[in-house]
Amino acid sequence: MALESSRIAFERARRSVGGGVGSGLRAAMRPHPLFVREARGAHVWDLDGDRYVDYVMAWGPLVLGHGDPRVLSAVSAAAAGMQVVGTGHALEYLAAEAVLEAVPHGERLLWSNTGTEAVQVALRLARAATGRRRVLKFAKSYHGWHDTVYAGMSEDDGDRPARPGGKGQSPSVLDDLVVARFNDAPLAERLLSESVERDIAAVLVDPVMSNAGVEAPTPEFLSTLRTSCDRHGVVLVFDEVIAGFRIARGGAAEKYGVLPDLSVYGKAMAGGFTQSAVVGRAELIDQVTAGVVHAGTFNANPIALAAVEATMRVLADPAVYETLEEIASEFEALVGGALGSVPDGGGFNRVGSLLQYVPAAGATGIHGTGGLWTVILEGMLRQGFLFMPSGKVFLSAAHTTAHVEATAEALGNLLRRS
């Protein structure tokens, strides 16, 4: 893999685009960001025409792979008829009905564009319903780049005042956050028992810590949150922007049997197009008719909702999730086996088709991971396998056993040379 055209493209992009990338973390790719010209199935082709097996999958949305013909056909038909129209259209409710059919606690939804936006809508609904202002979140957990939630991003931030996750954030909003530790049920229970005094309106939790190590919840953790929220009048919000419609058709509620009041979805729901939603109890969602403001020019645009309806129709087939589980299990066994064949190789955490490389030392984070991953990231790219700088791995229904076997072989060869 020459990568030369991508290097030249990155240098050119830095002259016009801040950081040279459309989203900041892409710049952490080694030796530099990859620029692609085409994507189909489980592959992307770079500007030199070299082909890669893609385990980035657009950072999560492409659960069916690139360019699924069923999604593209629906989008093409919608685009031929209209784009953004500023009025109602049938896809608003057709796509909503398809989503609500899949979600166990889905009574009503609100359309938005990105996960960051939808999280803010969910928290506004919770504050309106409870008359309180604070949000309980969990250390290391990412809920979008907004000042109000991009804080408490370190392992040691639990049960202490929230600290901003980056420069330029307003410190005035940090008082609205209470930070607990994921899977620490007693701490969460104690903090929620003080919800009136602490003015806690909502618990915001990623049920599988998708951006913080892909850590699954313990059997009692989510149920403790549900019971404590009920007892103390707090709204339970699942951030399923990454996990939703990937780990199960009904998301975390289906997989773990705990129903939140609201869930935030994005990424996989639209098969590669931009769409998100807040889904949950009608009495909470319907507050938008009683003073809660929810707006957005591109909310519920026909192009994205055509993609949502088509994607949800495909995901209604249980065979899709059987395929995802089989290929992800093979990846964990074969590629994880290659890691295990060398000292301090590390391994993978896995929940469904979402995996995270975990180094032997055990430290992971949203901005990257330690151990051998930097070596693996660049070394595998040069052999035609595209991974994420953070160590997350996304499988899709387009990946095959042949892809996984080739990946394991290439990784084994790389590690033996390193």
Phi, psi and omega in degrees: 000118186286316180065004186293319180296324177294321178297315179295319179296320179296317178299319179293317181299325181293344177278346181231338182244129179305121181077352179080006182221156180283337178221130197307318186291344178297336180291345180281356178299142180242137006281346176193168180300144175274135175251127185245157179243347184203149178213131177213136176060240180259014187235153165232154177241131181275183185292342176274354182089004178282143184258142180230143166282125190260116173251012174272317178047048177062028183065031169124331187294332194271065181294336178262000184093173180288137169063038178303125187297331179291323178287314182296324178297316180294319180293319179299318179296319179293316183295329178292334182267322181191161175245246173271129187240342179072015176227176173290156175206162189296330181295338177302314181269332178296315178292321178299316179298323179294321178291312183296329177297329183275332189266121184302326182256016185277108174254326182206162176216166171235134178274142173217189185252316183233163178298320179302314179298313186294325175300318179296322177296315181299318180291325176296319177297319180294318179294320179295321183288327186259339186074012179251175187234337188272159180234131173269118176238184186234139184306139180079346188280132182261130179230033182105170188271359185294145182308324188289343182230347180274073182202165183063044189265001181255156181303323185269014182275355181293139176059039175211164180304140183295140176244143182297151180275348182198177180286157173081004180276150179284120179290343185294335183271349185292337178293345179279356182251138169242127188250123177249189178243134180299137180070008173263082184297317179300320179295314179299318180298319179295314181297321180287334175294342178255024188295327178292311180296322181275352178064043183274121179267325190214151163256126179246114186221135167274114188298340179234017179047056188302326181256013183220051173102000183049059179265120180284152178287146172291160184304326185266348190293304182295323179293326176295318177300316181298312181296316182292321177297318177298317185293327189246013174069039181248142180276127179265120182243122172267124172271102182246031181303320178268312188285328187297135181065005174253311182279342176188157179300320178267015176065207185295328180298318177291316186290321187249354174074020177242125183263118173283173173281322180221146170234144175253125181241157176193209173042264190296342185291339186242013171056033178109001176250166188272111177197147173216170181203151168253123187236139176165213187294135183300321184295332176280312181298321185289359174296344177292347174266001184226039171110346176278123184275129175222118187216169178158121182303321185263004174303135174061032178292146188301325183297309182293321182287332172297320177294319179298310183299317181294317180296315181294329177294318178294318183289349176290346179276116181302336181299332179298314182287331173296318178296315180299316181294319180296314184288324178291322177295319177297318179299313180301318182288312187279309180288321174297325176297321177297320176298317183290350182278353180236152178299138177057033181286337184083194181196197183236139159271144181217134167230107184061229183267017177249124180231159177221126172292132178236117181292167181303327179285344173091359185268128173225164178194170184296328184270001178150184181217165184262213179064221185272004191297323179299319177296316181295317184303307181285320182296321179286325176301319182290347175256002175099028180228121187260122178236171181266146177302329183284346183092359174286148179230126178249122173265158178224169177292348179274345177286149182234169175302323179299320177299313184294317180298318179294322179296314180298319180295315180295320180293318177301316178297318180297313183293326178291332179277337187282000000 
